[in-house]
Coordinates of C-alpha atoms and ligand atoms in Angstrom, one line a residue:
M1 CA 22.5 -28.7 -43.2
N2 CA 21.9 -32.3 -43.1
Y3 CA 17.5 -32.7 -42.9
N4 CA 17.9 -35.9 -42.5
K5 CA 17.3 -36.9 -38.9
K6 CA 16.4 -39.9 -37.2
T7 CA 12.8 -39.7 -35.7
V8 CA 11.0 -40.9 -32.9
K9 CA 10.1 -44.2 -34.6
D10 CA 13.8 -44.9 -35.4
I11 CA 14.6 -45.2 -31.6
D12 CA 13.2 -47.6 -28.9
V13 CA 11.1 -45.2 -26.5
A14 CA 9.3 -48.5 -24.5
G15 CA 9.1 -47.7 -21.0
K16 CA 11.8 -45.3 -20.7
K17 CA 11.3 -41.6 -19.7
V18 CA 11.5 -39.0 -22.8
L19 CA 12.1 -35.1 -22.4
L20 CA 9.8 -33.6 -24.9
R21 CA 10.5 -30.4 -26.1
C22 CA 7.3 -28.8 -27.4
D23 CA 6.7 -25.2 -28.9
F24 CA 3.6 -24.6 -26.2
N25 CA 4.3 -20.4 -26.8
V26 CA 0.5 -20.0 -27.3
P27 CA -1.4 -16.6 -27.6
Q28 CA -2.8 -16.0 -24.3
D29 CA -5.5 -12.9 -23.1
K30 CA -3.7 -9.9 -21.8
T31 CA -6.0 -9.5 -18.6
T32 CA -7.5 -13.1 -18.3
G33 CA -4.3 -15.1 -19.3
A34 CA -6.9 -17.3 -20.9
I35 CA -5.4 -19.4 -24.1
T36 CA -6.7 -17.6 -27.1
D37 CA -5.5 -19.7 -29.6
D38 CA -4.8 -23.9 -28.7
K39 CA -2.8 -24.6 -32.3
R40 CA 0.2 -25.3 -31.2
I41 CA -1.1 -27.4 -28.3
R42 CA -3.0 -29.5 -30.6
A43 CA 0.0 -29.6 -33.2
A44 CA 2.1 -31.6 -30.5
L45 CA -0.9 -34.0 -30.0
P46 CA 0.5 -36.9 -32.5
T47 CA 3.6 -36.8 -30.8
I48 CA 2.7 -37.2 -27.3
Q49 CA 0.0 -40.0 -28.2
Y50 CA 2.4 -41.9 -30.2
L51 CA 5.1 -41.7 -27.1
L52 CA 1.8 -42.3 -24.8
D53 CA 1.0 -45.7 -26.9
Q54 CA 5.0 -46.7 -26.9
N55 CA 3.9 -46.7 -22.9
A56 CA 7.0 -44.2 -22.5
A57 CA 6.8 -41.6 -19.7
V58 CA 6.4 -38.4 -20.9
I59 CA 8.4 -35.0 -19.6
A60 CA 7.2 -32.1 -21.8
C61 CA 8.8 -28.8 -21.8
S62 CA 8.3 -25.1 -23.6
H63 CA 9.1 -21.8 -23.2
L64 CA 6.2 -19.3 -22.9
G65 CA 6.5 -15.7 -23.6
K66 CA 9.6 -13.3 -22.2
P67 CA 9.6 -13.7 -18.6
V68 CA 12.8 -11.9 -17.0
A69 CA 14.8 -14.9 -15.3
T70 CA 15.7 -12.6 -12.2
F71 CA 14.9 -9.9 -9.8
D72 CA 18.3 -7.9 -10.7
S73 CA 17.3 -8.0 -14.4
Y74 CA 13.8 -7.3 -14.0
V75 CA 14.3 -3.8 -12.0
K76 CA 17.0 -3.1 -14.6
K77 CA 14.3 -3.6 -17.8
Q78 CA 12.0 -1.8 -15.7
A79 CA 14.4 1.0 -15.3
E80 CA 14.8 1.0 -18.5
K81 CA 11.1 1.8 -19.2
G82 CA 11.4 4.7 -16.7
K83 CA 10.5 3.1 -13.1
D84 CA 11.9 4.3 -10.0
P85 CA 14.6 1.5 -9.5
A86 CA 13.9 1.6 -5.8
S87 CA 10.1 1.4 -5.9
I88 CA 10.2 -2.1 -7.6
T89 CA 9.5 -5.3 -5.7
E90 CA 10.4 -8.9 -5.6
E91 CA 6.7 -9.2 -5.1
E92 CA 5.7 -7.7 -8.6
W93 CA 8.2 -9.5 -10.5
K94 CA 7.0 -12.7 -9.0
K95 CA 3.7 -11.7 -10.2
S96 CA 5.2 -11.4 -13.7
L97 CA 6.2 -14.4 -13.6
A98 CA 3.0 -16.2 -12.7
K99 CA 1.7 -14.5 -15.6
L100 CA 3.7 -16.8 -17.7
S101 CA 3.3 -20.1 -16.0
L102 CA 2.9 -23.0 -18.1
A103 CA -0.2 -24.6 -15.8
P104 CA -3.0 -23.1 -17.9
V105 CA -1.2 -25.2 -20.7
A106 CA -1.5 -28.4 -18.7
K107 CA -5.0 -27.7 -18.3
R108 CA -5.6 -27.5 -21.9
L109 CA -3.5 -30.2 -22.5
S110 CA -5.1 -32.5 -20.4
E111 CA -8.4 -31.8 -21.7
L112 CA -7.3 -32.7 -25.5
L113 CA -5.4 -35.7 -24.4
G114 CA -8.2 -36.8 -22.5
R115 CA -6.1 -38.0 -19.4
E116 CA -4.3 -36.3 -16.5
V117 CA -1.0 -34.0 -16.9
I118 CA 1.0 -33.4 -14.0
M119 CA 2.4 -30.2 -13.3
A120 CA 5.8 -29.3 -12.0
S121 CA 6.1 -25.9 -10.0
D122 CA 10.1 -25.4 -11.2
V123 CA 12.0 -26.7 -14.6
V124 CA 14.8 -28.5 -12.8
G125 CA 13.7 -28.0 -9.1
P126 CA 13.0 -29.9 -6.4
D127 CA 9.3 -30.0 -7.3
A128 CA 10.1 -31.1 -11.3
Q129 CA 12.9 -33.6 -9.9
A130 CA 10.7 -35.3 -7.4
K131 CA 7.9 -35.7 -10.3
A132 CA 9.9 -36.7 -13.1
A133 CA 11.7 -39.3 -10.5
A134 CA 8.1 -40.9 -9.8
L135 CA 6.8 -40.7 -13.6
Q136 CA 5.2 -44.0 -14.7
P137 CA 4.9 -45.1 -18.5
G138 CA 1.8 -43.6 -20.0
Q139 CA 1.8 -40.5 -17.7
V140 CA 2.8 -37.1 -18.7
L141 CA 4.4 -34.4 -16.6
L142 CA 5.1 -30.9 -17.8
L143 CA 7.9 -28.5 -16.4
E144 CA 7.8 -25.2 -15.4
N145 CA 8.5 -22.5 -18.2
T146 CA 11.7 -23.3 -19.4
R147 CA 12.5 -19.6 -19.4
F148 CA 12.0 -19.2 -15.5
E149 CA 15.6 -20.5 -15.8
K150 CA 18.3 -17.9 -16.5
G151 CA 20.7 -20.3 -18.1
E152 CA 17.9 -21.3 -20.9
T153 CA 18.4 -18.5 -23.4
K154 CA 22.1 -18.7 -22.4
N155 CA 22.5 -22.2 -23.0
D156 CA 24.0 -23.0 -20.3
P157 CA 25.4 -27.1 -19.9
A158 CA 24.3 -27.2 -16.5
L159 CA 20.6 -26.4 -16.9
A160 CA 20.9 -28.9 -20.1
K161 CA 22.4 -31.5 -18.0
A162 CA 19.9 -31.6 -15.4
M163 CA 16.9 -31.2 -17.9
A164 CA 18.8 -34.2 -19.7
D165 CA 19.2 -35.9 -16.2
M166 CA 15.5 -36.5 -15.8
A167 CA 15.3 -38.4 -19.1
E168 CA 16.5 -41.3 -21.1
V169 CA 15.5 -39.9 -24.5
Y170 CA 15.5 -36.6 -26.0
V171 CA 12.6 -36.1 -28.7
S172 CA 11.9 -32.1 -29.9
D173 CA 9.0 -31.3 -31.6
A174 CA 9.0 -27.1 -31.2
F175 CA 9.9 -26.1 -35.1
G176 CA 9.0 -22.4 -34.0
A177 CA 12.1 -22.4 -31.6
V178 CA 15.0 -24.6 -33.4
H179 CA 16.5 -21.6 -34.5
R180 CA 17.2 -20.6 -31.2
A181 CA 20.5 -22.4 -29.3
H182 CA 18.9 -22.8 -26.2
A183 CA 19.0 -25.3 -23.3
S184 CA 16.2 -26.9 -24.0
T185 CA 16.1 -26.7 -27.5
A186 CA 20.0 -27.7 -28.4
G187 CA 22.3 -27.8 -25.3
V188 CA 20.4 -30.9 -23.6
A189 CA 21.3 -33.0 -27.3
A190 CA 24.9 -33.0 -25.8
Y191 CA 23.6 -35.5 -23.0
L192 CA 21.0 -37.6 -24.5
P193 CA 19.8 -39.6 -27.6
A194 CA 18.2 -36.9 -29.5
V195 CA 15.4 -37.6 -32.3
S196 CA 13.0 -35.2 -33.8
G197 CA 9.0 -35.9 -33.4
F198 CA 6.5 -35.8 -36.3
L199 CA 5.6 -32.2 -36.4
I200 CA 9.9 -31.2 -37.0
Q201 CA 10.3 -34.0 -39.1
K202 CA 7.2 -33.1 -41.4
E203 CA 9.0 -29.3 -41.7
L204 CA 12.4 -31.2 -42.5
E205 CA 11.0 -33.5 -45.2
I206 CA 8.9 -31.2 -46.9
I207 CA 10.7 -27.9 -46.7
G208 CA 14.4 -29.5 -46.1
G209 CA 13.2 -31.4 -49.3
A210 CA 12.7 -28.4 -51.3
L211 CA 15.5 -26.6 -50.5
A212 CA 17.9 -29.8 -51.1
N213 CA 16.4 -31.9 -53.7
P214 CA 13.5 -29.6 -55.4
K215 CA 10.8 -31.1 -57.6
R216 CA 11.2 -28.5 -60.6
P217 CA 10.8 -25.8 -61.9
L218 CA 10.9 -24.1 -58.4
V219 CA 9.2 -21.1 -58.7
A220 CA 10.0 -18.7 -55.3
I221 CA 7.3 -16.0 -54.5
L222 CA 8.9 -13.1 -52.1
G223 CA 6.8 -10.3 -50.8
G224 CA 6.2 -9.2 -47.4
S225 CA 7.4 -5.9 -46.3
K226 CA 10.8 -4.9 -46.5
V227 CA 13.6 -6.0 -48.8
S228 CA 16.2 -5.8 -45.6
S229 CA 14.4 -8.4 -43.9
K230 CA 14.5 -10.8 -46.5
I231 CA 18.0 -10.6 -47.7
G232 CA 18.9 -13.6 -46.7
V233 CA 15.8 -15.6 -48.0
I234 CA 16.2 -14.1 -51.6
N235 CA 20.0 -14.6 -51.5
N236 CA 19.3 -18.1 -50.7
L237 CA 16.7 -18.8 -53.1
L238 CA 18.3 -17.0 -55.8
E239 CA 20.8 -20.0 -55.7
I240 CA 18.1 -22.8 -56.3
A241 CA 14.9 -21.3 -57.9
D242 CA 14.1 -21.3 -61.6
T243 CA 11.7 -18.4 -61.2
I244 CA 11.5 -15.5 -58.4
I245 CA 8.4 -13.4 -57.9
I246 CA 8.6 -10.2 -56.2
G247 CA 5.3 -8.8 -54.8
G248 CA 4.7 -7.2 -51.5
G249 CA 6.2 -3.8 -49.9
M250 CA 9.9 -5.4 -50.8
T251 CA 8.4 -4.5 -54.8
Y252 CA 9.3 -0.8 -55.0
T253 CA 12.6 -1.2 -53.8
F254 CA 13.3 -3.2 -56.7
L255 CA 10.9 -1.2 -59.0
K256 CA 13.0 2.1 -58.2
A257 CA 16.5 0.4 -58.6
Q258 CA 15.3 -0.1 -62.2
G259 CA 14.2 3.3 -62.9
G260 CA 11.1 3.4 -61.7
S261 CA 8.9 6.3 -60.0
V262 CA 7.5 4.8 -56.5
G263 CA 5.5 7.7 -55.1
K264 CA 4.8 7.4 -51.7
S265 CA 5.8 3.7 -51.5
L266 CA 7.4 1.4 -48.8
L267 CA 11.4 2.4 -50.4
E268 CA 14.6 1.3 -48.9
E269 CA 17.2 3.7 -50.2
D270 CA 20.3 2.0 -48.7
W271 CA 19.0 -1.4 -50.9
L272 CA 19.0 0.2 -54.0
D273 CA 22.4 -1.4 -55.3
Y274 CA 21.9 -4.5 -53.5
C275 CA 18.1 -4.9 -56.0
N276 CA 20.1 -4.2 -59.4
D277 CA 22.8 -6.8 -58.0
M278 CA 20.1 -9.4 -57.7
M279 CA 18.7 -8.6 -60.8
K280 CA 22.0 -8.8 -62.6
K281 CA 22.8 -11.8 -61.0
A282 CA 19.4 -13.6 -61.8
K283 CA 19.7 -12.3 -65.6
E284 CA 23.1 -14.1 -65.4
K285 CA 22.1 -17.3 -63.8
G286 CA 18.8 -17.7 -66.3
V287 CA 16.8 -17.0 -63.3
K288 CA 13.9 -15.8 -64.0
L289 CA 12.9 -12.7 -61.6
L290 CA 9.3 -11.2 -62.4
L291 CA 8.2 -7.9 -61.3
P292 CA 4.7 -6.6 -60.7
E293 CA 3.7 -5.3 -64.1
D294 CA 0.9 -3.3 -63.0
T295 CA 0.0 -2.0 -59.2
I296 CA -2.8 -1.3 -56.9
C297 CA -1.9 2.1 -55.1
A298 CA -3.3 4.5 -52.7
K299 CA -3.5 8.4 -51.7
E300 CA -3.0 6.8 -48.0
F301 CA -2.3 3.9 -45.9
S302 CA -6.0 2.8 -45.1
A303 CA -8.6 0.5 -45.1
D304 CA -10.9 2.6 -46.7
A305 CA -8.4 4.4 -49.2
E306 CA -9.5 4.3 -52.9
P307 CA -7.4 1.7 -54.7
I308 CA -6.2 3.2 -58.1
L309 CA -4.6 0.9 -60.5
V310 CA -1.3 2.0 -62.1
D311 CA 1.5 1.2 -64.1
S312 CA 4.2 -0.2 -61.6
M313 CA 7.0 2.1 -63.1
N314 CA 5.1 5.2 -63.0
I315 CA 3.3 5.4 -59.3
P316 CA 1.8 9.0 -59.0
D317 CA 4.1 11.0 -56.4
D318 CA 1.0 11.2 -54.4
C319 CA 0.3 7.4 -54.0
M320 CA 1.5 4.2 -52.2
G321 CA 2.1 0.7 -53.7
M322 CA -0.4 -1.6 -51.8
D323 CA -1.0 -4.3 -54.1
I324 CA -0.1 -6.2 -57.5
G325 CA -2.6 -5.3 -60.2
P326 CA -4.4 -7.8 -62.5
K327 CA -1.4 -7.8 -65.1
A328 CA 0.5 -8.9 -62.7
I329 CA -1.5 -11.6 -60.9
A330 CA -2.5 -13.0 -64.7
A331 CA 1.7 -13.1 -65.1
Y332 CA 2.1 -14.9 -61.4
A333 CA -0.4 -17.4 -62.0
D334 CA 0.8 -18.3 -65.1
A335 CA 4.3 -18.5 -63.3
V336 CA 2.9 -21.3 -61.0
K337 CA 1.0 -23.0 -63.1
D338 CA 3.3 -25.5 -64.2
A339 CA 5.8 -25.0 -61.3
G340 CA 6.9 -28.3 -59.4
T341 CA 7.6 -26.9 -56.3
V342 CA 6.7 -23.2 -55.2
I343 CA 7.8 -21.8 -51.7
W344 CA 6.2 -18.6 -50.9
N345 CA 6.8 -16.0 -47.7
G346 CA 5.7 -12.6 -47.8
P347 CA 2.1 -11.3 -48.8
M348 CA 1.4 -9.8 -52.0
G349 CA -0.2 -6.5 -50.4
V350 CA -1.7 -5.2 -47.5
F351 CA -4.1 -8.1 -47.5
E352 CA -5.2 -7.2 -43.7
F353 CA -7.1 -4.3 -45.6
P354 CA -9.4 -6.2 -48.1
A355 CA -9.4 -3.8 -50.4
F356 CA -5.7 -4.5 -51.3
A357 CA -5.8 -8.6 -50.3
K358 CA -6.9 -9.1 -54.0
G359 CA -3.4 -10.2 -55.0
T360 CA -2.4 -12.5 -52.1
Q361 CA -5.9 -14.0 -52.6
A362 CA -5.1 -14.4 -56.2
V363 CA -1.8 -16.0 -55.7
A364 CA -3.3 -18.4 -53.1
E365 CA -6.2 -19.5 -55.4
A366 CA -3.1 -19.9 -58.0
L367 CA -1.3 -22.1 -55.7
S368 CA -4.4 -24.4 -54.9
N369 CA -5.1 -24.8 -58.3
S370 CA -1.7 -26.3 -59.3
N371 CA 0.0 -29.1 -58.6
A372 CA 3.0 -28.2 -57.4
I373 CA 4.2 -29.3 -54.0
T374 CA 3.1 -25.7 -52.2
I375 CA 4.9 -24.9 -49.1
I376 CA 4.4 -21.7 -47.3
G377 CA 6.7 -19.7 -45.0
G378 CA 6.6 -17.1 -42.3
G379 CA 4.4 -16.0 -39.8
D380 CA 2.4 -13.1 -41.7
S381 CA 2.3 -14.9 -44.7
A382 CA 0.6 -18.2 -42.7
A383 CA -2.2 -16.0 -41.3
A384 CA -3.1 -14.7 -44.6
V385 CA -3.2 -18.1 -46.2
Q386 CA -5.4 -18.9 -43.2
Q387 CA -7.6 -16.3 -43.1
L388 CA -8.1 -16.2 -46.8
G389 CA -9.1 -19.6 -46.6
Y390 CA -6.8 -21.2 -48.3
A391 CA -5.1 -23.5 -45.6
D392 CA -6.3 -27.1 -46.5
K393 CA -5.6 -26.6 -49.8
M394 CA -1.5 -26.1 -49.8
T395 CA 1.1 -28.8 -49.1
H396 CA 2.5 -27.8 -46.2
I397 CA 2.1 -24.5 -43.7
S398 CA 5.1 -24.2 -41.9
T399 CA 4.3 -24.0 -37.7
G400 CA 7.6 -21.7 -37.3
G401 CA 7.3 -18.2 -38.2
G402 CA 11.1 -17.2 -37.5
A403 CA 12.3 -20.9 -37.9
S404 CA 10.8 -21.0 -41.1
L405 CA 12.3 -17.7 -42.4
E406 CA 16.1 -18.5 -41.0
F407 CA 15.2 -22.5 -43.0
M408 CA 14.8 -21.0 -45.8
E409 CA 17.5 -18.6 -45.9
G410 CA 19.9 -21.9 -46.0
K411 CA 21.1 -21.2 -42.3
E412 CA 22.0 -23.9 -40.1
L413 CA 19.0 -24.4 -37.2
P414 CA 20.8 -25.0 -34.1
G415 CA 17.7 -27.0 -32.4
V416 CA 17.7 -29.3 -35.7
A417 CA 21.5 -29.4 -36.5
C418 CA 21.5 -31.5 -32.5
L419 CA 19.5 -34.3 -33.6
L420 CA 20.8 -37.6 -34.3
D421 CA 21.4 -38.0 -38.1
K422 CA 19.8 -41.1 -39.8
Ligands
ADP501 P1 6.0 -13.1 -43.2 O1 6.1 -12.6 -41.7 O2 5.0 -14.0 -43.8 O3 7.8 -12.9 -43.8 P2 6.4 -10.0 -43.3 O4 6.6 -9.6 -42.4 O5 7.7 -9.9 -44.7 O6 5.8 -11.7 -43.9 O7 5.4 -8.9 -44.4 C1 4.4 -9.0 -44.1 C2 3.5 -7.8 -43.9 O8 3.9 -7.0 -45.3 C3 2.2 -7.6 -43.5 O9 1.4 -6.8 -42.9 C4 1.7 -6.9 -45.0 O10 0.5 -5.7 -44.6 C5 3.0 -6.1 -45.7 N1 2.8 -5.5 -46.8 C6 2.7 -6.5 -47.7 N2 2.6 -5.5 -49.1 C7 3.0 -4.3 -48.8 C8 2.9 -2.9 -49.3 N3 3.0 -2.9 -50.8 N4 3.4 -2.2 -48.6 C9 3.4 -2.1 -47.1 N5 3.5 -3.0 -46.3 C10 3.1 -4.4 -47.0
MG502 MG1 6.1 -11.1 -40.3

């Protein structure tokens, strides 16, 4: 995939109407609907501010949550959950939609920008059309939740065209949604000159750069829960990395494949052969693949379980691996010390329990002390680094969970592929 895409700076937006796809999929309090974290709204500000400084008229859009766009599918979904279809009213469906309105986002965005944000009550309906038509340079309009339109997730060309018709330029800054080929993330680019905003630009430059032309040695640190959810990442990084470090729950399938005893640890029997193949492949390619020499295990999966240090190949029958041990920490820190680039996906242990967060913390510390370009991808990995206080010490923490995983898998991202090449 070509990561070298035109940005908002490579195109004339002065005085133009710009359709800006943002990632305003913010977490909300279940009962009050209040936005509990406005990081994603703040992340969009540099691009919005730039467009306003250029005197563009900004038509922002985003999805929020997973609304069910038609009453029929709502009834079907509720029936699947065991509800009597006859008892489901249209009223109830409309209420479920209202909960996912972007109106609270418009309010917060307006506070952050210090200027009015006009809210449309639909996506491409009469209200959006009228407000977009009347929008003046320097003004901001926010369309309603794109997933209120059933054509959004189907990438319906008619919806994409209707969105495009309101604007003259398309700017995408929703990195968290670029792995989805939806009408507002990809389809619309067929009808307008399409470029990236600053968020996507940074993701492409740093992650794309590390994948396409890394400063070596490239060390990939892979952890998290399951081998099976990381096959694509392992496969792709094995092709480009100089060293691969394994930690987290996926470790035990590798250890078992090597003849170790893993006790009650997370194990995916179906992937034993795969792990052996990967070990073999790494050897053939001259890629160093490191497994932890020691393990911190516990008798039960709980925050106050007693941490027990064991040799990784001999985890007792009544124990499960929870974190990497001190010897592994030393070896892993040594491996990243002289790295040119480190790509990290997946915590080294059950970091949510402080007693088992030491491995993840030590790796974060090692990264913060190295001169390498350090890249964190994956939702839980980003959360771990933030929670442990290392966020500002990393070169880049990807803003997209699923999108960054697919990026590291080397997959084509529809929301990036559709942008103009430089
Ligand atoms: P990411 O979202 O960064 O891609 P994953 O979703 O793959 O990461 O994995 C994160 C989860 O893996 C965390 O919730 C963590 O508790 C879990 N995990 C890490 N080590 C272990 C382990 N030894 N046993 C069970 N779960 C683990
Ligand atoms: Mg995760």
